[in-house]
Structures are given as C-alpha cells and as structure tokens.
Short mmCIF file of C-alpha atoms and ligand atoms in Angstrom, two decimals:
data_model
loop_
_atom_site.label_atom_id
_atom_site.label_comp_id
_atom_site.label_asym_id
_atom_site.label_seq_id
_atom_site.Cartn_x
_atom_site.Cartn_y
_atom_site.Cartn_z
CA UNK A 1 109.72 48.35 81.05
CA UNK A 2 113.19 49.46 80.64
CA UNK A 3 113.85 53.29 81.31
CA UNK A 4 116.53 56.01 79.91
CA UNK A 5 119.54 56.96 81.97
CA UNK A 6 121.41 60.49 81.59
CA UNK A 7 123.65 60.39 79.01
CA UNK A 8 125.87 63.21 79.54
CA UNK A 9 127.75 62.93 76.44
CA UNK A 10 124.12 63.24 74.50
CA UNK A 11 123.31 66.96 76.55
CA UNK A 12 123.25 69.64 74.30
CA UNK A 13 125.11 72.85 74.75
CA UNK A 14 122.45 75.14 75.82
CA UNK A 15 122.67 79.07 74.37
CA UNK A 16 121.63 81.82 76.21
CA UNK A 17 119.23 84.35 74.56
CA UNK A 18 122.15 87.03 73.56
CA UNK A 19 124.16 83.69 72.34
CA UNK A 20 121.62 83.16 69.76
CA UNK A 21 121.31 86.59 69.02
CA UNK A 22 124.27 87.44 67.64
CA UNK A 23 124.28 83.42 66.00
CA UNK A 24 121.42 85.02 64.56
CA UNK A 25 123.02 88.39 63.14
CA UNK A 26 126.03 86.63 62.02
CA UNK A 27 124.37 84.19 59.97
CA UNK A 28 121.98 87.23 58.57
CA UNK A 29 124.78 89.36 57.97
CA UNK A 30 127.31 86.32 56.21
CA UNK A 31 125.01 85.85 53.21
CA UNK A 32 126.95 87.92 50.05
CA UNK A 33 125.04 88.57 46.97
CA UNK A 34 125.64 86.63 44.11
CA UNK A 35 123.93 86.25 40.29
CA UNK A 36 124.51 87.68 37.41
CA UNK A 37 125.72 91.37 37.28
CA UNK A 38 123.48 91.59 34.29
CA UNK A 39 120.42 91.84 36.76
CA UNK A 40 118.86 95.06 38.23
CA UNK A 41 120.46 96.18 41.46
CA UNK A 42 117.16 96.00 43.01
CA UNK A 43 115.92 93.03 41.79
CA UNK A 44 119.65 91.71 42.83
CA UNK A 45 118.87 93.07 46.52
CA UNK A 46 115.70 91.19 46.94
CA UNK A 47 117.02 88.28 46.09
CA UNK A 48 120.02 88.32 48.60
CA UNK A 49 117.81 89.57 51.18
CA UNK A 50 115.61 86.44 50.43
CA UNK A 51 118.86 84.28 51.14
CA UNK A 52 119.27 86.20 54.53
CA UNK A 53 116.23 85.44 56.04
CA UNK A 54 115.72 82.48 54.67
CA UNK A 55 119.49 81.18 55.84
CA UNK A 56 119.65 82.69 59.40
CA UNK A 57 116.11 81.79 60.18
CA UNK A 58 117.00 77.96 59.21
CA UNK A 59 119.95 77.90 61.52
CA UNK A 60 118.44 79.49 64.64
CA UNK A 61 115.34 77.36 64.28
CA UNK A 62 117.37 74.07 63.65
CA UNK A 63 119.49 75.28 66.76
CA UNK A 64 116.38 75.59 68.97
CA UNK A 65 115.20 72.37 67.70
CA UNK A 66 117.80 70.55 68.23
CA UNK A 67 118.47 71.48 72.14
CA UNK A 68 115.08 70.39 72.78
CA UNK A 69 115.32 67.28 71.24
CA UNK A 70 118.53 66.69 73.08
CA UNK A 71 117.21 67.67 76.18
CA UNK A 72 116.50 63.92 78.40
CA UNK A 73 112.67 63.01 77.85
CA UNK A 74 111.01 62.86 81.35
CA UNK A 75 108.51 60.20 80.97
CA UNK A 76 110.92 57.73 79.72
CA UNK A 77 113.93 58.51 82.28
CA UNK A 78 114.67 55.96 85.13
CA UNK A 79 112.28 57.38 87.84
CA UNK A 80 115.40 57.98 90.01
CA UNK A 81 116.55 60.98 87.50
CA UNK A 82 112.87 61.65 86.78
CA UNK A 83 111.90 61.96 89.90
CA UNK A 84 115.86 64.34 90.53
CA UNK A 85 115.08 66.55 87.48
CA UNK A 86 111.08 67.18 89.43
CA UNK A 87 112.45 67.81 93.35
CA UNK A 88 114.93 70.32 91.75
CA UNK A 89 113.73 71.98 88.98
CA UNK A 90 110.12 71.07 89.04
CA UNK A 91 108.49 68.06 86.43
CA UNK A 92 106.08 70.80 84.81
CA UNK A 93 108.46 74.22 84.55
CA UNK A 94 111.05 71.54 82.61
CA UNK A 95 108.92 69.98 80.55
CA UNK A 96 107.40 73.53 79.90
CA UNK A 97 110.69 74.89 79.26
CA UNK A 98 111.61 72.17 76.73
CA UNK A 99 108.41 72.39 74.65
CA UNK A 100 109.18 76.61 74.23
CA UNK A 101 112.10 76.27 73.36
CA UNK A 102 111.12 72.96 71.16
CA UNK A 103 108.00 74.76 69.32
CA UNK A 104 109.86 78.59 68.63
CA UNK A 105 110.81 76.88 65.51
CA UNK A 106 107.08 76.66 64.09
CA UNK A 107 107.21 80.59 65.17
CA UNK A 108 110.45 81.36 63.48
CA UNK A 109 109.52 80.07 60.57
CA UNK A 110 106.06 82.12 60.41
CA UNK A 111 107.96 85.27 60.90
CA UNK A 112 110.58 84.15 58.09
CA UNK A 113 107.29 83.22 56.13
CA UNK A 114 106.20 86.88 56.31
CA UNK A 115 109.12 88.78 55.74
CA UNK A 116 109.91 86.92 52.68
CA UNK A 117 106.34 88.28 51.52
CA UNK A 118 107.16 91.89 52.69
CA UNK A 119 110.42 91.87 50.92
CA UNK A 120 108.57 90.52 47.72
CA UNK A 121 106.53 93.34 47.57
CA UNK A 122 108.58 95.84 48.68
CA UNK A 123 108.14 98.73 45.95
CA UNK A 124 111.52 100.90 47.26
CA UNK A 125 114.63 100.32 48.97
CA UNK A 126 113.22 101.89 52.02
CA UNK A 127 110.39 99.13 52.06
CA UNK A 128 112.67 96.57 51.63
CA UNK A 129 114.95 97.99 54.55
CA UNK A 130 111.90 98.40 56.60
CA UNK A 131 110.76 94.58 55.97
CA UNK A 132 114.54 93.34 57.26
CA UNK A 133 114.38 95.70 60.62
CA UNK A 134 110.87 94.07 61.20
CA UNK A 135 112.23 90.29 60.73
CA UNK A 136 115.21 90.88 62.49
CA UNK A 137 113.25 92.88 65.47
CA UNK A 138 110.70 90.00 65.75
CA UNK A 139 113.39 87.56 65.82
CA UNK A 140 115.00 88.95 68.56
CA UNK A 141 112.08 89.72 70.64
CA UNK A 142 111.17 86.08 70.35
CA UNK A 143 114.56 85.19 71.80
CA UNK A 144 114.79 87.46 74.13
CA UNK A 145 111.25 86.34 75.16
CA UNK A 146 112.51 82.45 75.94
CA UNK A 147 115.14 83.78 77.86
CA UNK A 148 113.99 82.31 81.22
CA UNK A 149 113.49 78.41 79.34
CA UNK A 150 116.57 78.55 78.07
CA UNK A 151 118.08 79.59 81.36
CA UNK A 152 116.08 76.62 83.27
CA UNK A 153 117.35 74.58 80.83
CA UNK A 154 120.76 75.72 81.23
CA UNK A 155 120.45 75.25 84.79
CA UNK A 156 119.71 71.50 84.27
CA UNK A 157 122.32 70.33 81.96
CA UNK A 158 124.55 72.05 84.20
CA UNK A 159 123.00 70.24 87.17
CA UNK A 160 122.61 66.41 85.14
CA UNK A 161 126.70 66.82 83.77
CA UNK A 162 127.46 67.18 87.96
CA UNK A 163 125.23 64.27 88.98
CA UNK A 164 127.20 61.31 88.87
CA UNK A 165 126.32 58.17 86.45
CA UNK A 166 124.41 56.00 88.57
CA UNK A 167 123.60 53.09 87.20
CA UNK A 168 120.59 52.08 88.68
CA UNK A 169 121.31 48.66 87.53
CA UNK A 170 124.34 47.87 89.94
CA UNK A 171 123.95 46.53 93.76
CA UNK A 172 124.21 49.85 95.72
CA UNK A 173 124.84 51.01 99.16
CA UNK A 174 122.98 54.03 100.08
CA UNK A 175 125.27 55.91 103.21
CA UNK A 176 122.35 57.67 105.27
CA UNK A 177 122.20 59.52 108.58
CA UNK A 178 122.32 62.67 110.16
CA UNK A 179 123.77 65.71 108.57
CA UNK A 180 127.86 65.62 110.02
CA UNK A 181 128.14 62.12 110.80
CA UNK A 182 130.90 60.85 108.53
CA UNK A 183 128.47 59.11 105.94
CA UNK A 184 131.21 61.73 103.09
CA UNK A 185 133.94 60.17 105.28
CA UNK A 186 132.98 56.93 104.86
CA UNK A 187 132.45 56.62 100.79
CA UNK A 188 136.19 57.86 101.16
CA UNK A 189 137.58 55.34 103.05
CA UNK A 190 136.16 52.74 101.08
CA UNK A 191 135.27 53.42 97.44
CA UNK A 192 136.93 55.08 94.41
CA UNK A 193 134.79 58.19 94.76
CA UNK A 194 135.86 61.60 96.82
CA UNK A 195 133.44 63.26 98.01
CA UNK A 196 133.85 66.71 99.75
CA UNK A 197 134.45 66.68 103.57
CA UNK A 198 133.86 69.45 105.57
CA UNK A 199 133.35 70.33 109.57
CA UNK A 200 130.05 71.72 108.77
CA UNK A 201 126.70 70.04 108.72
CA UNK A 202 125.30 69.73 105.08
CA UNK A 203 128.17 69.72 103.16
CA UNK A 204 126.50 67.22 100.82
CA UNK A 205 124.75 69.00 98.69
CA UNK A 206 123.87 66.19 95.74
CA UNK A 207 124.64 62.63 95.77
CA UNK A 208 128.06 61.20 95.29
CA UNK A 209 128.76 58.22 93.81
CA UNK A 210 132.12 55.35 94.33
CA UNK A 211 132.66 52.13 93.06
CA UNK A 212 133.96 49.44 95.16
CA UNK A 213 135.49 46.72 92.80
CA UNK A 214 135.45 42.85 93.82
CA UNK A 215 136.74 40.61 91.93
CA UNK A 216 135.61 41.57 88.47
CA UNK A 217 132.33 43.12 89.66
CA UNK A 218 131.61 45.98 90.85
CA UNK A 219 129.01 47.59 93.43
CA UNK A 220 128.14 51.20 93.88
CA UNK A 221 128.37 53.09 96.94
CA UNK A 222 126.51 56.61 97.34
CA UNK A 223 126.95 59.28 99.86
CA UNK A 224 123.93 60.95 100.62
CA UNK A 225 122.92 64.79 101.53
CA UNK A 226 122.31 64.45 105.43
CA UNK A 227 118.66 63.76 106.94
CA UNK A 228 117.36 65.39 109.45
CA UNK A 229 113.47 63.75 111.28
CA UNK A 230 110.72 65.54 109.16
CA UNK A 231 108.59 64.55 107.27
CA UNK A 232 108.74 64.75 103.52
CA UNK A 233 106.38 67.38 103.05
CA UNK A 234 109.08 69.80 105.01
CA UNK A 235 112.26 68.55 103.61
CA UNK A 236 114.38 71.01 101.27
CA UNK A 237 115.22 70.23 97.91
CA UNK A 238 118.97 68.64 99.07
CA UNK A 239 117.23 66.44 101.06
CA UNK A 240 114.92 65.10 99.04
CA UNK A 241 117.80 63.78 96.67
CA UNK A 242 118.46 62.18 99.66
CA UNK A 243 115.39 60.58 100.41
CA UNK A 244 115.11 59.57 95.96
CA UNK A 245 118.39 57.67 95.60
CA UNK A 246 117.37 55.67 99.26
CA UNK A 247 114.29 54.64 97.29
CA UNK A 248 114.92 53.91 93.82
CA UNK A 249 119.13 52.73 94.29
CA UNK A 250 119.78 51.62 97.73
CA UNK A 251 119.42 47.53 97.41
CA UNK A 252 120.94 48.48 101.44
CA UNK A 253 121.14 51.49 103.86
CA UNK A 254 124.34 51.65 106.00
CA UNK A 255 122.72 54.04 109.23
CA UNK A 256 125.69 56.09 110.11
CA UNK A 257 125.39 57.24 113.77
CA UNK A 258 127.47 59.70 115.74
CA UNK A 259 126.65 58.44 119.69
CA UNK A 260 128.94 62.14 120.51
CA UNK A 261 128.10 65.74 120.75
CA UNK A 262 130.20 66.29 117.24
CA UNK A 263 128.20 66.21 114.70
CA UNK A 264 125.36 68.69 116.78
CA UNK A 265 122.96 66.08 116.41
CA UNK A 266 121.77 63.92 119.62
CA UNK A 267 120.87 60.63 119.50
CA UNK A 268 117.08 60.70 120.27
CA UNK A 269 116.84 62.62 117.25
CA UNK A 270 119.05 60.28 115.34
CA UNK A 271 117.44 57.64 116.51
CA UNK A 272 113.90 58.97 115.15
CA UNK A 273 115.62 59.23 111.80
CA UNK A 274 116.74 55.52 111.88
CA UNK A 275 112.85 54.71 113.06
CA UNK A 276 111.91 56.70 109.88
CA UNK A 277 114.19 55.43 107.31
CA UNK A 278 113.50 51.73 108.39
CA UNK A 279 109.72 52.33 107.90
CA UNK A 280 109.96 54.07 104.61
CA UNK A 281 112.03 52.13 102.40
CA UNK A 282 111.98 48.53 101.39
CA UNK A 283 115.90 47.78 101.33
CA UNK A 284 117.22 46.79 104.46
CA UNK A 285 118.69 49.41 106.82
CA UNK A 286 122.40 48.56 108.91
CA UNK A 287 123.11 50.99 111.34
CA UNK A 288 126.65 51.54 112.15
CA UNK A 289 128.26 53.67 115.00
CA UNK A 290 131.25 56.12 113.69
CA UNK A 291 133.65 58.33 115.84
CA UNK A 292 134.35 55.52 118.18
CA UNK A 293 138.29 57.52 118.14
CA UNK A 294 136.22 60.74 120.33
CA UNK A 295 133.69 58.63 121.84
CA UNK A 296 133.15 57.73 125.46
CA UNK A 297 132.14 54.42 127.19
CA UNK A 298 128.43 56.15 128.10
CA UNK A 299 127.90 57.62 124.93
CA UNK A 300 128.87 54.03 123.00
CA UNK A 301 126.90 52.40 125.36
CA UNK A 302 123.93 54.18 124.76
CA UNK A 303 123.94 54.32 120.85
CA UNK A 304 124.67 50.17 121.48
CA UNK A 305 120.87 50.25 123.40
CA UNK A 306 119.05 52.33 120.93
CA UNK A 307 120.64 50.94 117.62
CA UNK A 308 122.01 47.69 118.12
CA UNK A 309 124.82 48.53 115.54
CA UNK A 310 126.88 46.06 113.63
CA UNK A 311 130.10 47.70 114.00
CA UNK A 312 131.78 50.69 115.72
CA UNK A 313 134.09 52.23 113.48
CA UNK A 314 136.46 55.99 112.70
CA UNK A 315 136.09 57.03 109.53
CA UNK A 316 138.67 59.49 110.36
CA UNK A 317 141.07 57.20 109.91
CA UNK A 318 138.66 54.28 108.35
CA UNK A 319 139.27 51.78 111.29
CA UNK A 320 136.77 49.18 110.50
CA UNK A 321 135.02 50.28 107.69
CA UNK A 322 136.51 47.94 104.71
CA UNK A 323 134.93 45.40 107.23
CA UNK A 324 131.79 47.09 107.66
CA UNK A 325 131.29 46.70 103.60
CA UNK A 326 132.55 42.73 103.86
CA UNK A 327 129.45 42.24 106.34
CA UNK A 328 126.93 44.31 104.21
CA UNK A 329 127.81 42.66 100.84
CA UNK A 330 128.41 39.10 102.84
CA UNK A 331 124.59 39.26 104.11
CA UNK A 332 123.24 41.01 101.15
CA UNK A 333 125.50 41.08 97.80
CA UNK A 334 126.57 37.76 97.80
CA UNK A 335 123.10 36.05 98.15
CA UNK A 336 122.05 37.88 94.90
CA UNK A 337 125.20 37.15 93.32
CA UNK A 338 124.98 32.99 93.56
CA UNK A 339 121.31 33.65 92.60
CA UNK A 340 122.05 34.96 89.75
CA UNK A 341 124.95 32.89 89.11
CA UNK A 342 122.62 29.45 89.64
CA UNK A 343 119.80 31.41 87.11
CA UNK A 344 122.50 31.46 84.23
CA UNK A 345 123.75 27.76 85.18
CA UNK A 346 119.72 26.62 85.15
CA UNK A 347 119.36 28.35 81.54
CA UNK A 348 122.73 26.95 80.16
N1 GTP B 1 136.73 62.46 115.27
C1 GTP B 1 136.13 62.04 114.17
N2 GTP B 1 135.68 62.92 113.29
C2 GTP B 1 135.08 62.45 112.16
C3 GTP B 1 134.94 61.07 111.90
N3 GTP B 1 134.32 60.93 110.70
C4 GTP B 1 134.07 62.15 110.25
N4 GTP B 1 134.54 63.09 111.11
C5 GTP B 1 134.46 64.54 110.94
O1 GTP B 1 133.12 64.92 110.92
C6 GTP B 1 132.90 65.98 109.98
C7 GTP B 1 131.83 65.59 109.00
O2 GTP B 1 132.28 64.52 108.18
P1 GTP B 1 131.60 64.21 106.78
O3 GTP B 1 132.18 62.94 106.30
O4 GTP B 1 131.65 65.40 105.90
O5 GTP B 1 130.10 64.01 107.27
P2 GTP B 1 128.77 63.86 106.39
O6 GTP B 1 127.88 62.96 107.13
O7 GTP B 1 129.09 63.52 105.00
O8 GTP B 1 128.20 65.35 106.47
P3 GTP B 1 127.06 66.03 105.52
O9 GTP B 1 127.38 65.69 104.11
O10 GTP B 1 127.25 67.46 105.80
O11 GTP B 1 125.75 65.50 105.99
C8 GTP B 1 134.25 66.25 109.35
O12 GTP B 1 134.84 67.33 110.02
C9 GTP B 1 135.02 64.97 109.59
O13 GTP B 1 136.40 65.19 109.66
C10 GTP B 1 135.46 60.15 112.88
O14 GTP B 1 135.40 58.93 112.76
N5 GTP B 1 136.05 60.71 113.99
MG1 MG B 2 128.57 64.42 103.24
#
C-alpha cells in the first residue's frame, strides 16, 4: 500500500466567509445586460438577472468545490500526517469540515435553482427585486453559516504549509528527550535545518526537519517537541507530534540527556522517559549525554550508571556531535545501505 504525502504546492487557498461574500457580490453585480434593444425592458431585466444568478452562483460553488477537493484526503495520507492532521485538529471535525464545505455546492445550486423560478414568474419589478434580495440573502447566510469549516480548514493549511516535508521514505533520526535538553541544539550543529533555540523548556512546538547529506544520499534528521514521563492519554497536543514522528519516521532515536540542573529536569525523571521510549517504539533508542561544557564529574558519573551513553557531547558549541551521527548511521544506516545495495546487484 503506498500512501499520499502533503503536497504543499497542491493546498488550496482557503477563503474566509466575508472573502466569498463579496467574491460573491462582485461576480453578481459584474454581469451587464446585453440583447437586442428591440426587446421589452422587462423582459430585458429578467434575462440579465437570469445571467446573475446563474454566473455568481457557478463561481462560488466551483470555488467551494474546489477547496475541498484540494484539501489532503485523510484515509489515503501516510499515517504519520494522518495521524498529525487527527492529534491537532481532530480526524472527525476535518473530515467534517471538508465534506461542508465540499457539499454547499449541491445547496448553492438549489437556491440558484429557485430563484431562477421566482424571477421567471415575477409579474412586477418589485417581484423581481424581491426574488434577487432572497437569492442573494440565502447565499450569504449559507456562507456565513460555514464560517467555522472554513476557518478549521484555514487553520490546517496554515498548519500542513509550516510542517516540514518529511519524507517518510528517507533513513531518519528522531532527536528525543526531555523538554530543554539541547535535542533543537543538536539538529543545528549537525544538519541543514535551524530550528529555534530558546532558554525555555518547550520551545519546540512542531517537528523540525534537517538533512544531513553523505555522499550523494541523504538522511533526515528531526527535532522533536520535548517529552516529559506520562502516559499518552495525558500528553498535550505538542507532544503527541512528538510521540507520531518517533513512531512512524524514526528508523533510530538519539536519547538526549542533560545529567545537570539546566534544563529543570532531573535525571530519575529522565531516566523514566528513556525506560518509556525504549518500550514503546520499535527503532532502536541511543542515548547520548549533552552539556558535558557545565557538567560535573558526579553528575556525568551518574547519567554514565543510569544510561550507559555512547557519547558525551556540547551542543553549545557541537563538540562531538558530527561523531555522534558517524556512530548512529555506522551501526544503523550503513547496514541498510549495503542491503540494499547487494538487493539491486542480486536483481541486475
Ligand atoms: N551549557 C550548555 N547549554 C546548552 C547546551 N545545549 C543546549 N544548551 C542550552 O539549553 C537551552 C535549550 O536548548 P534547545 O536546543 O532549545 O533544547 P531543546 O531540547 O530543543 O528544548 P525544547 O524544544 O524546548 O524541548 C538553550 O538555552 C541552549 O542554549 C550545551 O551543550 N551546553
Ligand atoms: Mg527544541
């Protein structure tokens, strides 16, 4: 089964209710009378305000259309942005939101249906004025009313242009840990991306995304909202993108640890975070202690004894952490790599 990624460049604009309003009024109001001079005046009016309705309820309906169809399909997105699009937003209010604003059509065109009768039968100018204040008014309540969809959706194109292009595809290294650790820091030092550092915990706020280039390939790093030990049930929404691009990208987890009293986080409580993340993913978790530049002996010595790390590092000043990559794509990248590489030779 092969699954849809985000393609930003497909994401509709999304209007806002006034926005298509006034598209709306423009379009009615644009439409000139034409025909022969020859006919009645009246007869003449009808006609054009035929062509009104019939033009301006076309466009707003092929508008409305249109963003829905553009809007990403959830059952056929990689469950990585699925599963994004449901911890922020909600599965059911989007796919709610894109079948209103996918169906007013069907409604618009009713409503164009009857007005197009009323003017038809419209015995005096005053009728036929009263049947165009009726169209337009139930236009506009019916835009006004999917307000809130088109907001939501608004919200989520806004949200899906942010989120980097992951390609789920790629060998990844997921950078998890403690809120305040470095894991921002550490993407830095050793990947194309720049993600936002800050001396407050939670700075992360969605996942960030770098590309570390070897020798004509390239593997993805991500930088991860901060963890703290709860379970799922309790996490916030920032979190939880957290916890999604561990499960469906990481192919490793680099465990960033602080063993000192910066980051406001001590290590028992780190440590049942490392406990937690080994036991509930499947890719293999490295833990690695940072801040070795404001550590001391006793607090390296004790993050040694509960974490066994591969390498102490800064990520202030990225001492060690080029080298902390080599190691992780040594023991893990590389393997894959010849695998694959011995696949294509056994085919050839
Ligand atoms: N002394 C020292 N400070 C560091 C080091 N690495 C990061 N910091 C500082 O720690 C703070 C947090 O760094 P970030 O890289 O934003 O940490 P993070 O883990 O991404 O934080 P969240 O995204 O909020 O979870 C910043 O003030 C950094 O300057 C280090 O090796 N040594
Ligand atoms: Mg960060």
């Amino acid at each position: 089964m092969s699954f849809e990624v985000v393609d930003k460049a497909k994401l509709p604009y999304i209007y806002t209710a006034d926005e298509l309003i006034s598209m709306f009024l423009t379009a009615y109001a644009r439409e000139e009378a034409r025909g022969s001079t020859a006919e009645p005046a009246f007869v003449k009016q009808k006609r054009l305000e035929i062509r009104r309705i019939v033009t301006s309820g076309k466009l707003l309906a092929s508008t409305l259309r249109d963003m829905a169809l553009r809007m990403p399909f959830l059952d056929k997105l990689h469950p990585f942005y699925r599963e994004l699009i449901d911890v922020v937003y909600g599965a059911q209010v989007y796919k709610h939101a894109v079948a209103k604003v996918g169906n007013a059509h069907i409604a618009i065109k009713a409503i164009a249906k009857e007005a197009i009768t009323a003017v038809r039968t419209a015995a005096d100018k005053s009728q036929l004025y009263k049947a165009r204040k009726m169209y337009q008014a139930r236009v506009i309540d019916l835009l006004r009313d999917l307000a809130p969809e088109l907001d939501k959706l608004r919200e989520v194109v806004i949200y899906l242009r942010k989120l980097p292009s992951v390609d789920p595809t790629l060998f990844t290294i997921a950078v998890a840990g403690a809120p305040n650790v470095g894991k921002s820091s550490f993407v830095r030092c050793v990947s194309t991306a720049e993600p936002e550092v800050a001396e407050y915990p939670f700075t992360t706020k969605q996942i960030h995304l770098g590309h570390i280039i070897l020798k004509g390939d390239k593997v993805q790093i991500v930088d991860t909202p901060g963890l703290l030990d709860r379970p799922l049930a309790e996490r916030n929404a920032i979190e939880r993108q957290a916890v999604l691009a561990l499960r469906h990208l990481a192919n490793v987890i680099l465990f960033l640890v602080d063993p000192t009293p910066h980051s406001g986080y001590s290590l028992e409580m780190q440590k049942r975070l490392y406990d937690e993340i080994k036991t509930s993913f499947e890719a293999p978790t490295v833990a690695v202690v940072n801040k070795v530049d404001i550590a001391t002996q006793e607090e390296l010595e004790k993050a040694r004894e509960l974490f066994n790390p591969v390498a102490h590092i800064s990520t202030l000043n990225c001492h060690g952490t080029r080298e902390v990559v080599d190691y992780v794509l040594n023991k893990y990248y590389v393997p894959l790599a010849l695998e694959k590489l011995r696949e294509i030779r056994r085919r050839a």
